[in-house]
């Protein structure tokens, strides 16, 4: 107590506990378990996951949400893992520094408007970076388990993100970013319920 390293050690302990909880949830989910669902306020969830994933990175992060952004119903640990994977990938793709923008908006999707997304109200997250982007030749395969273009990568980050999004009744797509790099678009079914304070 009182040592200048104390606050850093406290953060490390909190991060370790959080990682253990997320790992246990991912293992249960991978074995066929259903996500546990609670009403979630998206902005703080996204901000915390993005900040954690970019620790030690020279990337600039900007997070913008609709002021009246709807809540979603889902498993906080699993959804945090999706955001963490996307932001971590972006940060690694921009190892020399870059810009990452996360936008959250409300949207209403009409029948057959977006492939594999049912009609209804959604919270849409766009995770865009200014990195090198995803080559068109591999874009269709990036959600396949074990497919990777990264040296030392496992190919499980995007595959698990896809599985988690589908289990929550949503979907995830990759496209080119207006910032010149990659853009991932996530559709979460919205709920009219409010998250507990």
Coordinates of N, CA, C and O in Angstrom, one line a residue:
X1 N 0.8 -1.2 0.0 CA 0.0 0.0 0.0 C 0.9 1.3 0.0 O 1.9 1.3 0.7
X2 N 0.4 2.2 -0.8 CA 1.2 3.5 -0.9 C 2.3 3.5 -1.9 O 2.8 4.6 -2.3
X3 N 2.6 2.3 -2.4 CA 3.7 2.3 -3.4 C 3.1 2.8 -4.7 O 1.9 2.6 -5.0
X4 N 4.0 3.4 -5.5 CA 3.5 4.0 -6.8 C 3.0 2.9 -7.8 O 2.3 3.2 -8.7
X5 N 3.4 1.7 -7.6 CA 3.0 0.6 -8.4 C 1.6 0.0 -8.0 O 1.0 -0.8 -8.8
X6 N 1.1 0.5 -6.9 CA -0.1 -0.1 -6.4 C -1.3 0.0 -7.4 O -2.0 -0.9 -7.6
X7 N -1.5 1.2 -8.0 CA -2.7 1.4 -8.9 C -2.5 0.5 -10.1 O -3.5 0.0 -10.6
X8 N -1.3 0.4 -10.6 CA -1.1 -0.5 -11.8 C -1.3 -1.9 -11.5 O -1.9 -2.7 -12.3
X9 N -0.9 -2.3 -10.3 CA -1.2 -3.7 -9.9 C -2.7 -4.0 -9.7 O -3.2 -5.0 -10.0
X10 N -3.4 -3.0 -9.1 CA -4.8 -3.1 -9.0 C -5.5 -3.3 -10.3 O -6.4 -4.1 -10.5
X11 N -5.0 -2.5 -11.3 CA -5.6 -2.6 -12.7 C -5.3 -4.0 -13.3 O -6.1 -4.6 -13.9
X12 N -4.1 -4.5 -13.0 CA -3.7 -5.8 -13.5 C -4.6 -6.9 -12.9 O -5.0 -7.9 -13.6
X13 N -4.8 -6.8 -11.6 CA -5.7 -7.8 -10.9 C -7.1 -7.8 -11.5 O -7.7 -8.8 -11.8
X14 N -7.6 -6.6 -11.7 CA -9.0 -6.4 -12.2 C -9.0 -7.0 -13.6 O -10.0 -7.7 -14.0
X15 N -8.0 -6.7 -14.5 CA -8.0 -7.2 -15.8 C -7.9 -8.8 -15.8 O -8.6 -9.4 -16.7
X16 N -7.2 -9.3 -14.9 CA -7.0 -10.8 -14.8 C -8.4 -11.4 -14.4 O -8.8 -12.4 -15.0
X17 N -9.0 -10.8 -13.4 CA -10.3 -11.4 -13.0 C -11.3 -11.3 -14.2 O -12.1 -12.2 -14.4
X18 N -11.3 -10.1 -14.9 CA -12.2 -10.0 -16.0 C -11.9 -11.0 -17.1 O -12.8 -11.6 -17.7
X19 N -10.6 -11.2 -17.4 CA -10.2 -12.2 -18.4 C -10.7 -13.6 -18.0 O -11.1 -14.4 -18.9
X20 N -10.6 -13.9 -16.7 CA -11.0 -15.3 -16.3 C -12.5 -15.4 -16.5 O -13.0 -16.5 -17.0
X21 N -13.3 -14.4 -16.2 CA -14.8 -14.5 -16.4 C -15.1 -14.6 -17.8 O -15.9 -15.5 -18.2
X22 N -14.4 -13.8 -18.7 CA -14.7 -13.9 -20.1 C -14.3 -15.3 -20.7 O -15.0 -15.9 -21.5
X23 N -13.1 -15.8 -20.2 CA -12.7 -17.1 -20.7 C -13.7 -18.2 -20.3 O -14.0 -19.1 -21.1
X24 N -14.2 -18.1 -19.1 CA -15.2 -19.1 -18.7 C -16.4 -19.1 -19.5 O -17.0 -20.1 -19.9
X25 N -16.9 -17.8 -19.8 CA -18.1 -17.7 -20.6 C -17.8 -18.2 -22.0 O -18.7 -18.9 -22.6
X26 N -16.7 -17.9 -22.6 CA -16.4 -18.3 -24.0 C -16.3 -19.8 -24.0 O -16.8 -20.5 -25.0
X27 N -15.7 -20.5 -23.0 CA -15.6 -21.9 -23.0 C -17.0 -22.5 -22.9 O -17.3 -23.5 -23.6
X28 N -17.9 -22.0 -22.0 CA -19.3 -22.5 -21.9 C -20.0 -22.3 -23.2 O -20.7 -23.2 -23.7
X29 N -19.8 -21.2 -23.9 CA -20.5 -20.9 -25.1 C -20.0 -21.8 -26.2 O -20.7 -22.3 -27.0
X30 N -18.6 -22.0 -26.3 CA -18.0 -22.9 -27.3 C -18.5 -24.3 -27.2 O -18.6 -25.1 -28.2
X31 N -18.9 -24.7 -26.0 CA -19.4 -26.1 -25.7 C -20.9 -26.2 -26.0 O -21.5 -27.2 -25.8
X32 N -21.5 -25.1 -26.6 CA -22.9 -25.2 -27.0 C -23.8 -24.5 -26.0 O -25.1 -24.6 -26.2
X33 N -23.3 -23.9 -25.0 CA -24.2 -23.2 -24.0 C -24.8 -21.9 -24.7 O -24.2 -21.3 -25.6
X34 N -25.9 -21.5 -24.2 CA -26.6 -20.3 -24.6 C -26.0 -19.1 -23.9 O -25.6 -19.2 -22.7
X35 N -26.0 -17.9 -24.6 CA -25.5 -16.7 -23.9 C -26.5 -16.4 -22.7 O -27.7 -16.5 -22.9
X36 N -25.9 -15.9 -21.6 CA -26.8 -15.4 -20.6 C -27.2 -14.0 -21.0 O -26.4 -13.2 -21.5
X37 N -28.5 -13.6 -20.8 CA -28.9 -12.4 -21.3 C -29.4 -11.4 -20.3 O -30.2 -11.8 -19.4
X38 N -28.9 -10.2 -20.4 CA -29.3 -9.1 -19.5 C -29.5 -7.9 -20.4 O -29.0 -7.9 -21.6
X39 N -30.2 -6.8 -19.9 CA -30.3 -5.6 -20.7 C -29.0 -4.8 -20.6 O -28.6 -4.6 -19.5
X40 N -28.5 -4.4 -21.7 CA -27.1 -3.8 -21.7 C -27.2 -2.4 -22.3 O -27.8 -2.2 -23.4
X41 N -26.5 -1.5 -21.7 CA -26.3 -0.1 -22.2 C -25.0 -0.2 -23.1 O -23.9 -0.5 -22.5
X42 N -25.1 0.0 -24.3 CA -24.0 -0.3 -25.3 C -22.8 0.7 -25.1 O -21.6 0.2 -25.0
X43 N -22.9 2.0 -25.0 CA -21.8 2.9 -24.9 C -20.7 2.5 -23.9 O -19.5 2.4 -24.2
X44 N -21.1 2.4 -22.6 CA -20.0 2.0 -21.6 C -19.3 0.7 -21.9 O -18.1 0.5 -21.7
X45 N -20.1 -0.3 -22.4 CA -19.6 -1.6 -22.7 C -18.5 -1.5 -23.8 O -17.4 -2.0 -23.7
X46 N -18.9 -0.8 -24.9 CA -18.0 -0.6 -26.0 C -16.7 0.2 -25.6 O -15.6 -0.2 -25.9
X47 N -16.9 1.3 -24.9 CA -15.8 2.1 -24.5 C -14.8 1.4 -23.6 O -13.6 1.4 -23.9
X48 N -15.3 0.6 -22.7 CA -14.4 -0.2 -21.8 C -13.6 -1.2 -22.6 O -12.4 -1.4 -22.4
X49 N -14.3 -1.9 -23.5 CA -13.6 -3.0 -24.2 C -12.6 -2.4 -25.2 O -11.5 -2.9 -25.3
X50 N -12.9 -1.3 -25.8 CA -12.0 -0.6 -26.8 C -10.8 -0.1 -26.0 O -9.6 -0.2 -26.5
X51 N -11.0 0.6 -24.9 CA -9.9 1.2 -24.1 C -8.9 0.1 -23.7 O -7.7 0.2 -23.8
X52 N -9.5 -1.0 -23.2 CA -8.7 -2.2 -22.8 C -7.9 -2.8 -23.9 O -6.7 -3.0 -23.8
X53 N -8.5 -2.9 -25.1 CA -7.8 -3.6 -26.2 C -6.7 -2.7 -26.8 O -5.7 -3.2 -27.4
X54 N -6.8 -1.4 -26.6 CA -5.8 -0.4 -27.2 C -4.8 0.0 -26.1 O -4.0 0.9 -26.5
X55 N -4.8 -0.6 -25.0 CA -3.7 -0.2 -24.0 C -2.4 -0.4 -24.6 O -2.0 -1.4 -25.1
X56 N -1.5 0.6 -24.5 CA -0.2 0.6 -25.0 C -0.1 0.8 -26.5 O 1.0 0.8 -27.1
X57 N -1.2 1.1 -27.2 CA -1.2 1.3 -28.6 C -1.1 2.8 -28.9 O -1.5 3.6 -28.1
X58 N -0.5 3.1 -30.0 CA -0.4 4.5 -30.4 C -1.6 5.0 -31.3 O -1.6 6.1 -31.9
X59 N -2.6 4.1 -31.4 CA -3.8 4.4 -32.2 C -4.6 5.5 -31.5 O -4.8 5.4 -30.3
X60 N -5.3 6.3 -32.3 CA -6.2 7.3 -31.7 C -7.6 6.7 -31.9 O -8.0 6.2 -32.9
X61 N -8.4 6.7 -30.8 CA -9.7 6.2 -30.7 C -10.7 7.3 -30.6 O -10.6 8.2 -29.8
X62 N -11.8 7.2 -31.4 CA -12.9 8.1 -31.3 C -14.2 7.3 -31.3 O -14.4 6.3 -32.1
X63 N -15.0 7.5 -30.3 CA -16.2 6.7 -30.1 C -17.4 7.7 -30.1 O -17.5 8.7 -29.3
X64 N -18.4 7.4 -31.0 CA -19.5 8.3 -31.2 C -20.8 7.5 -31.1 O -20.9 6.5 -31.9
X65 N -21.8 7.9 -30.3 CA -23.1 7.2 -30.2 C -24.2 8.1 -30.4 O -24.2 9.3 -30.0
X66 N -25.3 7.6 -31.0 CA -26.6 8.4 -31.0 C -26.9 8.7 -29.6 O -26.8 7.8 -28.7
X67 N -27.4 9.9 -29.3 CA -27.7 10.3 -27.9 C -28.9 9.4 -27.3 O -29.0 9.2 -26.1
X68 N -29.7 8.9 -28.2 CA -30.9 8.1 -27.8 C -30.7 6.6 -28.1 O -31.6 5.9 -28.4
X69 N -29.4 6.2 -28.1 CA -29.1 4.8 -28.6 C -29.9 3.8 -27.7 O -29.9 3.9 -26.5
X70 N -30.6 2.9 -28.4 CA -31.3 1.8 -27.7 C -30.4 0.9 -26.9 O -29.2 0.8 -27.2
X71 N -31.0 0.2 -26.0 CA -30.3 -0.9 -25.3 C -30.4 -2.2 -26.1 O -31.2 -2.3 -27.0
X72 N -29.6 -3.1 -25.7 CA -29.6 -4.5 -26.4 C -29.7 -5.5 -25.2 O -29.5 -5.2 -24.1
X73 N -30.1 -6.7 -25.6 CA -30.2 -7.8 -24.6 C -29.2 -8.8 -25.0 O -29.2 -9.4 -26.1
X74 N -28.3 -9.1 -24.1 CA -27.2 -10.1 -24.4 C -26.3 -10.4 -23.2 O -26.5 -9.9 -22.1
X75 N -25.3 -11.1 -23.6 CA -24.3 -11.5 -22.6 C -23.1 -10.5 -22.6 O -22.4 -10.4 -23.6
X76 N -23.0 -9.7 -21.6 CA -22.0 -8.7 -21.5 C -20.6 -9.2 -21.8 O -19.8 -8.6 -22.6
X77 N -20.2 -10.3 -21.2 CA -18.9 -10.9 -21.4 C -18.6 -11.2 -22.9 O -17.5 -11.0 -23.4
X78 N -19.6 -11.9 -23.5 CA -19.4 -12.3 -24.9 C -19.4 -11.1 -25.8 O -18.5 -11.1 -26.8
X79 N -20.2 -10.2 -25.6 CA -20.3 -9.0 -26.5 C -19.0 -8.1 -26.3 O -18.4 -7.6 -27.3
X80 N -18.5 -8.1 -25.1 CA -17.2 -7.4 -24.8 C -16.1 -8.1 -25.6 O -15.3 -7.4 -26.2
X81 N -16.2 -9.4 -25.7 CA -15.1 -10.1 -26.4 C -15.2 -9.8 -27.9 O -14.1 -9.7 -28.5
X82 N -16.4 -9.7 -28.4 CA -16.5 -9.3 -29.9 C -15.8 -8.0 -30.1 O -15.0 -7.8 -31.0
X83 N -16.2 -7.0 -29.3 CA -15.6 -5.6 -29.5 C -14.1 -5.7 -29.3 O -13.3 -5.1 -30.1
X84 N -13.7 -6.4 -28.2 CA -12.2 -6.5 -27.9 C -11.5 -7.1 -29.1 O -10.4 -6.6 -29.5
X85 N -12.0 -8.2 -29.7 CA -11.3 -8.8 -30.8 C -11.2 -7.8 -32.0 O -10.1 -7.8 -32.7
X86 N -12.3 -7.1 -32.3 CA -12.3 -6.2 -33.5 C -11.3 -5.1 -33.3 O -10.5 -4.7 -34.2
X87 N -11.3 -4.5 -32.1 CA -10.4 -3.4 -31.8 C -8.9 -3.8 -31.7 O -8.0 -3.2 -32.2
X88 N -8.7 -5.0 -31.1 CA -7.4 -5.5 -31.0 C -6.8 -5.8 -32.4 O -5.7 -5.4 -32.7
X89 N -7.6 -6.4 -33.3 CA -7.2 -6.6 -34.7 C -6.8 -5.3 -35.4 O -5.8 -5.2 -36.1
X90 N -7.7 -4.3 -35.2 CA -7.4 -3.0 -35.8 C -6.1 -2.4 -35.3 O -5.3 -1.9 -36.1
X91 N -5.9 -2.4 -34.0 CA -4.7 -1.9 -33.4 C -3.5 -2.6 -33.9 O -2.5 -2.0 -34.2
X92 N -3.6 -3.9 -34.1 CA -2.4 -4.7 -34.6 C -2.2 -4.4 -36.1 O -1.0 -4.3 -36.5
X93 N -3.2 -4.1 -36.8 CA -3.1 -3.8 -38.3 C -2.5 -2.4 -38.4 O -1.9 -2.1 -39.5
X94 N -2.6 -1.5 -37.4 CA -2.1 -0.2 -37.4 C -1.0 0.0 -36.4 O -0.9 0.9 -35.6
X95 N 0.0 -1.0 -36.5 CA 1.0 -1.0 -35.4 C 1.9 0.3 -35.4 O 2.4 0.6 -34.3
X96 N 1.9 1.0 -36.5 CA 2.7 2.3 -36.5 C 1.8 3.5 -36.1 O 2.2 4.6 -36.2
X97 N 0.6 3.2 -35.7 CA -0.4 4.3 -35.3 C -1.4 4.4 -36.4 O -1.2 4.0 -37.5
X98 N -2.5 5.0 -36.0 CA -3.6 5.2 -37.0 C -4.8 5.7 -36.2 O -4.7 6.1 -35.1
X99 N -6.0 5.6 -36.9 CA -7.2 6.2 -36.4 C -8.3 5.1 -36.4 O -8.5 4.4 -37.3
X100 N -9.0 5.0 -35.2 CA -10.0 4.0 -35.1 C -11.3 4.7 -34.7 O -11.3 5.5 -33.7
X101 N -12.4 4.5 -35.4 CA -13.7 5.1 -35.1 C -14.7 4.1 -34.9 O -14.9 3.1 -35.7
X102 N -15.4 4.2 -33.8 CA -16.5 3.3 -33.4 C -17.8 4.2 -33.4 O -17.8 5.1 -32.6
X103 N -18.8 3.9 -34.2 CA -20.0 4.6 -34.2 C -21.2 3.7 -33.9 O -21.3 2.6 -34.4
X104 N -22.1 4.2 -33.0 CA -23.3 3.4 -32.7 C -24.5 4.2 -33.0 O -24.7 5.3 -32.6
X105 N -25.4 3.6 -33.8 CA -26.6 4.2 -34.3 C -27.8 3.3 -34.1 O -27.6 2.1 -34.1
X106 N -29.0 3.9 -34.1 CA -30.2 3.1 -34.1 C -30.6 2.9 -35.6 O -30.4 3.9 -36.4
X107 N -31.2 1.8 -36.0 CA -31.6 1.6 -37.3 C -32.8 0.7 -37.4 O -33.0 -0.2 -36.5
X108 N -33.6 0.9 -38.4 CA -34.7 0.0 -38.6 C -34.5 -0.7 -39.9 O -34.3 -0.1 -41.0
X109 N -34.5 -2.0 -39.9 CA -34.2 -2.9 -41.1 C -35.5 -3.4 -41.6 O -36.3 -4.0 -40.9
X110 N -35.7 -3.2 -42.9 CA -36.9 -3.8 -43.6 C -36.6 -5.2 -44.0 O -35.5 -5.7 -44.1
X111 N -37.7 -5.9 -44.3 CA -37.6 -7.3 -44.7 C -36.7 -7.4 -46.0 O -36.9 -6.6 -46.9
X112 N -35.7 -8.3 -46.0 CA -34.8 -8.6 -47.1 C -33.9 -7.4 -47.5 O -33.3 -7.4 -48.5
X113 N -33.8 -6.4 -46.6 CA -33.0 -5.2 -46.9 C -31.5 -5.6 -46.7 O -30.7 -5.2 -47.5
X114 N -31.2 -6.4 -45.7 CA -29.8 -6.8 -45.4 C -29.8 -8.3 -45.3 O -30.5 -8.9 -44.6
X115 N -28.9 -8.9 -46.1 CA -28.8 -10.4 -46.0 C -28.6 -10.9 -44.6 O -27.8 -10.5 -43.9
X116 N -29.4 -11.9 -44.3 CA -29.3 -12.7 -43.0 C -29.6 -11.8 -41.8 O -29.1 -12.1 -40.7
X117 N -30.3 -10.7 -42.0 CA -30.7 -9.8 -40.9 C -32.2 -9.7 -41.0 O -32.7 -9.2 -42.0
X118 N -33.0 -10.2 -40.0 CA -34.4 -10.1 -40.0 C -34.9 -8.7 -39.8 O -34.2 -7.8 -39.3
X119 N -36.1 -8.4 -40.3 CA -36.7 -7.1 -40.2 C -36.8 -6.7 -38.7 O -37.1 -7.6 -37.9
X120 N -36.6 -5.5 -38.4 CA -36.8 -5.0 -37.0 C -35.9 -3.9 -36.6 O -35.2 -3.3 -37.5
X121 N -35.9 -3.5 -35.4 CA -35.1 -2.4 -34.9 C -33.7 -3.0 -34.4 O -33.7 -4.0 -33.7
X122 N -32.7 -2.2 -34.7 CA -31.3 -2.7 -34.3 C -30.5 -1.5 -33.8 O -30.7 -0.4 -34.1
X123 N -29.5 -1.9 -33.0 CA -28.4 -1.0 -32.7 C -27.2 -1.5 -33.6 O -26.9 -2.7 -33.7
X124 N -26.7 -0.5 -34.4 CA -25.7 -0.9 -35.4 C -24.4 -0.2 -34.9 O -24.3 1.0 -34.7
X125 N -23.4 -1.1 -34.8 CA -22.0 -0.6 -34.5 C -21.2 -0.7 -35.7 O -21.1 -1.7 -36.4
X126 N -20.4 0.4 -36.0 CA -19.4 0.4 -37.1 C -18.1 0.6 -36.5 O -17.8 1.5 -35.8
X127 N -17.2 -0.4 -36.7 CA -15.8 -0.3 -36.2 C -14.9 -0.1 -37.4 O -14.7 -1.1 -38.2
X128 N -14.4 1.1 -37.6 CA -13.6 1.4 -38.8 C -12.2 1.9 -38.4 O -12.0 2.6 -37.4
X129 N -11.2 1.4 -39.2 CA -9.9 1.8 -39.0 C -9.2 2.4 -40.2 O -9.7 2.2 -41.3
X130 N -8.1 3.0 -40.0 CA -7.3 3.6 -41.1 C -6.1 2.7 -41.6 O -5.2 3.2 -42.2
X131 N -6.2 1.4 -41.2 CA -5.1 0.5 -41.5 C -5.1 0.1 -43.0 O -5.8 0.7 -43.8
X132 N -4.5 -1.0 -43.3 CA -4.3 -1.5 -44.7 C -5.6 -2.1 -45.2 O -5.7 -2.3 -46.4
X133 N -6.6 -2.4 -44.4 CA -7.8 -3.0 -44.9 C -7.7 -4.5 -45.1 O -6.7 -5.1 -44.8
X134 N -8.8 -5.1 -45.6 CA -8.9 -6.5 -45.8 C -8.9 -6.8 -47.3 O -9.8 -6.3 -48.0
X135 N -8.0 -7.5 -47.9 CA -8.0 -7.8 -49.3 C -9.3 -8.4 -49.8 O -9.8 -9.3 -49.1
X136 N -9.8 -7.9 -50.9 CA -11.1 -8.5 -51.4 C -11.0 -10.0 -51.6 O -12.0 -10.7 -51.4
X137 N -9.8 -10.5 -51.9 CA -9.7 -11.9 -52.2 C -9.9 -12.8 -51.0 O -10.2 -14.0 -51.1
X138 N -9.8 -12.3 -49.8 CA -10.0 -13.1 -48.6 C -11.2 -12.7 -47.7 O -11.5 -13.3 -46.8
X139 N -11.8 -11.6 -48.1 CA -12.9 -11.1 -47.3 C -14.0 -12.1 -47.0 O -14.6 -12.1 -46.0
X140 N -14.3 -12.9 -48.0 CA -15.4 -13.9 -47.8 C -15.0 -15.0 -46.8 O -15.9 -15.7 -46.3
X141 N -13.7 -15.2 -46.5 CA -13.3 -16.3 -45.6 C -12.9 -15.8 -44.2 O -12.6 -16.7 -43.4
X142 N -12.9 -14.5 -43.9 CA -12.4 -14.1 -42.6 C -13.1 -14.6 -41.4 O -12.6 -14.6 -40.3
X143 N -14.4 -15.0 -41.6 CA -15.2 -15.5 -40.4 C -15.1 -17.0 -40.3 O -15.7 -17.6 -39.4
X144 N -14.3 -17.7 -41.1 CA -14.1 -19.1 -41.1 C -13.2 -19.5 -39.9 O -12.1 -18.8 -39.7
X145 N -13.5 -20.5 -39.1 CA -12.6 -20.9 -38.0 C -11.2 -21.3 -38.6 O -11.1 -21.9 -39.6
X146 N -10.2 -20.8 -37.9 CA -8.8 -21.1 -38.2 C -8.2 -20.4 -39.5 O -7.1 -20.6 -39.8
X147 N -9.0 -19.6 -40.2 CA -8.5 -18.9 -41.3 C -7.9 -17.6 -40.8 O -8.5 -16.8 -40.1
X148 N -6.6 -17.4 -41.2 CA -6.0 -16.2 -40.7 C -4.9 -15.7 -41.8 O -4.4 -16.5 -42.5
X149 N -4.7 -14.4 -41.8 CA -3.6 -13.9 -42.7 C -2.5 -13.3 -41.8 O -1.5 -12.8 -42.3
X150 N -2.7 -13.4 -40.4 CA -1.7 -12.9 -39.5 C -0.7 -13.9 -39.1 O -1.1 -15.0 -38.8
X151 N 0.5 -13.6 -39.2 CA 1.6 -14.5 -38.7 C 1.4 -14.7 -37.2 O 1.3 -13.8 -36.4
X152 N 1.3 -16.0 -36.8 CA 1.1 -16.3 -35.4 C -0.4 -16.2 -35.0 O -0.7 -16.3 -33.8
X153 N -1.3 -15.8 -35.9 CA -2.7 -15.7 -35.5 C -3.4 -17.1 -35.5 O -2.9 -18.1 -36.1
X154 N -4.5 -17.2 -34.7 CA -5.2 -18.5 -34.6 C -6.3 -18.6 -35.5 O -6.8 -19.7 -35.8
X155 N -6.9 -17.5 -36.0 CA -8.0 -17.6 -36.9 C -9.3 -17.8 -36.1 O -10.3 -18.2 -36.7
X156 N -9.3 -17.6 -34.8 CA -10.5 -17.8 -34.0 C -11.2 -16.5 -33.5 O -12.4 -16.6 -33.2
X157 N -10.5 -15.4 -33.6 CA -11.1 -14.2 -33.1 C -12.4 -13.8 -33.9 O -13.4 -13.5 -33.3
X158 N -12.2 -13.7 -35.2 CA -13.4 -13.3 -36.0 C -14.4 -14.4 -36.1 O -15.6 -14.1 -36.2
X159 N -14.0 -15.7 -36.1 CA -14.9 -16.8 -36.1 C -15.8 -16.8 -34.9 O -17.0 -17.0 -35.0
X160 N -15.2 -16.5 -33.7 CA -16.0 -16.5 -32.5 C -16.9 -15.2 -32.5 O -18.0 -15.3 -32.0
X161 N -16.4 -14.1 -33.0 CA -17.2 -12.9 -33.1 C -18.5 -13.2 -33.9 O -19.6 -12.8 -33.5
X162 N -18.3 -13.9 -35.0 CA -19.4 -14.2 -35.9 C -20.4 -15.1 -35.1 O -21.6 -14.9 -35.2
X163 N -19.9 -16.1 -34.5 CA -20.8 -17.1 -33.8 C -21.5 -16.4 -32.6 O -22.7 -16.6 -32.4
X164 N -20.9 -15.5 -31.9 CA -21.5 -14.8 -30.8 C -22.6 -13.8 -31.4 O -23.7 -13.8 -30.8
X165 N -22.3 -13.1 -32.5 CA -23.3 -12.2 -33.1 C -24.6 -13.0 -33.5 O -25.7 -12.6 -33.3
X166 N -24.4 -14.2 -34.1 CA -25.5 -15.0 -34.6 C -26.3 -15.5 -33.4 O -27.5 -15.6 -33.4
X167 N -25.6 -15.9 -32.3 CA -26.3 -16.4 -31.1 C -27.1 -15.3 -30.5 O -28.1 -15.6 -29.7
X168 N -26.8 -14.0 -30.7 CA -27.6 -12.9 -30.2 C -28.6 -12.4 -31.1 O -29.3 -11.4 -30.9
X169 N -28.9 -13.2 -32.2 CA -29.9 -12.8 -33.2 C -29.5 -11.7 -34.1 O -30.3 -11.0 -34.8
X170 N -28.2 -11.4 -34.1 CA -27.7 -10.3 -35.0 C -26.8 -10.9 -36.1 O -26.8 -12.0 -36.5
X171 N -25.9 -10.0 -36.6 CA -24.9 -10.4 -37.6 C -23.8 -9.5 -37.7 O -23.8 -8.4 -37.1
X172 N -22.7 -9.9 -38.3 CA -21.5 -9.0 -38.5 C -21.1 -9.1 -40.0 O -21.1 -10.2 -40.5
X173 N -20.7 -8.0 -40.5 CA -20.2 -8.0 -41.9 C -18.9 -7.2 -42.0 O -18.6 -6.3 -41.1
X174 N -18.1 -7.5 -43.0 CA -16.8 -6.7 -43.2 C -17.0 -6.0 -44.5 O -17.5 -6.5 -45.5
X175 N -16.5 -4.8 -44.5 CA -16.5 -4.0 -45.8 C -15.4 -3.0 -45.7 O -14.6 -2.9 -44.7
X176 N -15.2 -2.2 -46.8 CA -14.1 -1.2 -46.8 C -14.6 0.0 -46.0 O -15.7 0.3 -45.9
X177 N -13.6 0.6 -45.3 CA -13.8 1.7 -44.5 C -13.7 3.0 -45.2 O -12.9 3.2 -46.1
X178 N -14.5 4.0 -44.8 CA -14.3 5.4 -45.3 C -13.0 6.0 -44.9 O -12.5 6.9 -45.5
X179 N -12.4 5.3 -43.9 CA -11.0 5.8 -43.4 C -9.9 5.2 -44.2 O -8.7 5.4 -44.0
X180 N -10.3 4.3 -45.1 CA -9.2 3.6 -46.0 C -8.9 2.2 -45.5 O -8.2 1.5 -46.3
X181 N -9.3 1.8 -44.3 CA -8.9 0.5 -43.8 C -10.1 -0.5 -43.8 O -10.9 -0.6 -44.8
X182 N -10.2 -1.2 -42.7 CA -11.3 -2.2 -42.6 C -12.5 -1.6 -41.9 O -12.3 -0.7 -41.1
X183 N -13.6 -2.1 -42.1 CA -14.8 -1.7 -41.4 C -15.7 -2.9 -41.1 O -16.0 -3.7 -42.0
X184 N -16.0 -3.1 -39.8 CA -16.9 -4.2 -39.4 C -18.2 -3.6 -38.9 O -18.2 -2.6 -38.2
X185 N -19.3 -4.1 -39.5 CA -20.6 -3.6 -39.1 C -21.3 -4.7 -38.4 O -21.5 -5.8 -38.8
X186 N -21.8 -4.3 -37.2 CA -22.5 -5.3 -36.3 C -23.9 -4.9 -36.1 O -24.2 -3.7 -35.8
X187 N -24.8 -5.8 -36.2 CA -26.3 -5.6 -36.0 C -26.7 -6.3 -34.7 O -26.7 -7.6 -34.7
X188 N -27.1 -5.6 -33.7 CA -27.7 -6.1 -32.5 C -29.2 -5.8 -32.4 O -29.5 -4.7 -32.5
X189 N -30.0 -6.8 -32.3 CA -31.4 -6.5 -32.1 C -31.6 -5.6 -30.9 O -31.1 -5.8 -29.8
X190 N -32.4 -4.5 -31.1 CA -32.6 -3.5 -30.0 C -33.8 -3.9 -29.2 O -34.6 -4.7 -29.6
X191 N -33.8 -3.4 -27.9 CA -34.9 -3.6 -27.0 C -35.4 -2.3 -26.5 O -34.6 -1.4 -26.4
X192 N -36.6 -2.2 -26.2 CA -37.2 -1.0 -25.6 C -36.9 -0.9 -24.1 O -37.2 0.1 -23.5
X193 N -36.5 -2.0 -23.5 CA -36.2 -2.0 -22.1 C -35.0 -1.2 -21.8 O -34.1 -1.0 -22.7
X194 N -34.9 -0.7 -20.6 CA -33.7 0.1 -20.2 C -32.8 -0.8 -19.3 O -33.3 -1.6 -18.5
X195 N -31.5 -0.5 -19.4 CA -30.5 -1.2 -18.6 C -30.7 -0.7 -17.1 O -31.0 0.4 -16.9
X196 N -30.5 -1.6 -16.2 CA -30.5 -1.2 -14.8 C -29.4 -0.2 -14.5 O -28.3 -0.3 -15.0
X197 N -29.7 0.8 -13.7 CA -28.7 1.8 -13.3 C -27.7 1.3 -12.3 O -28.0 0.6 -11.4

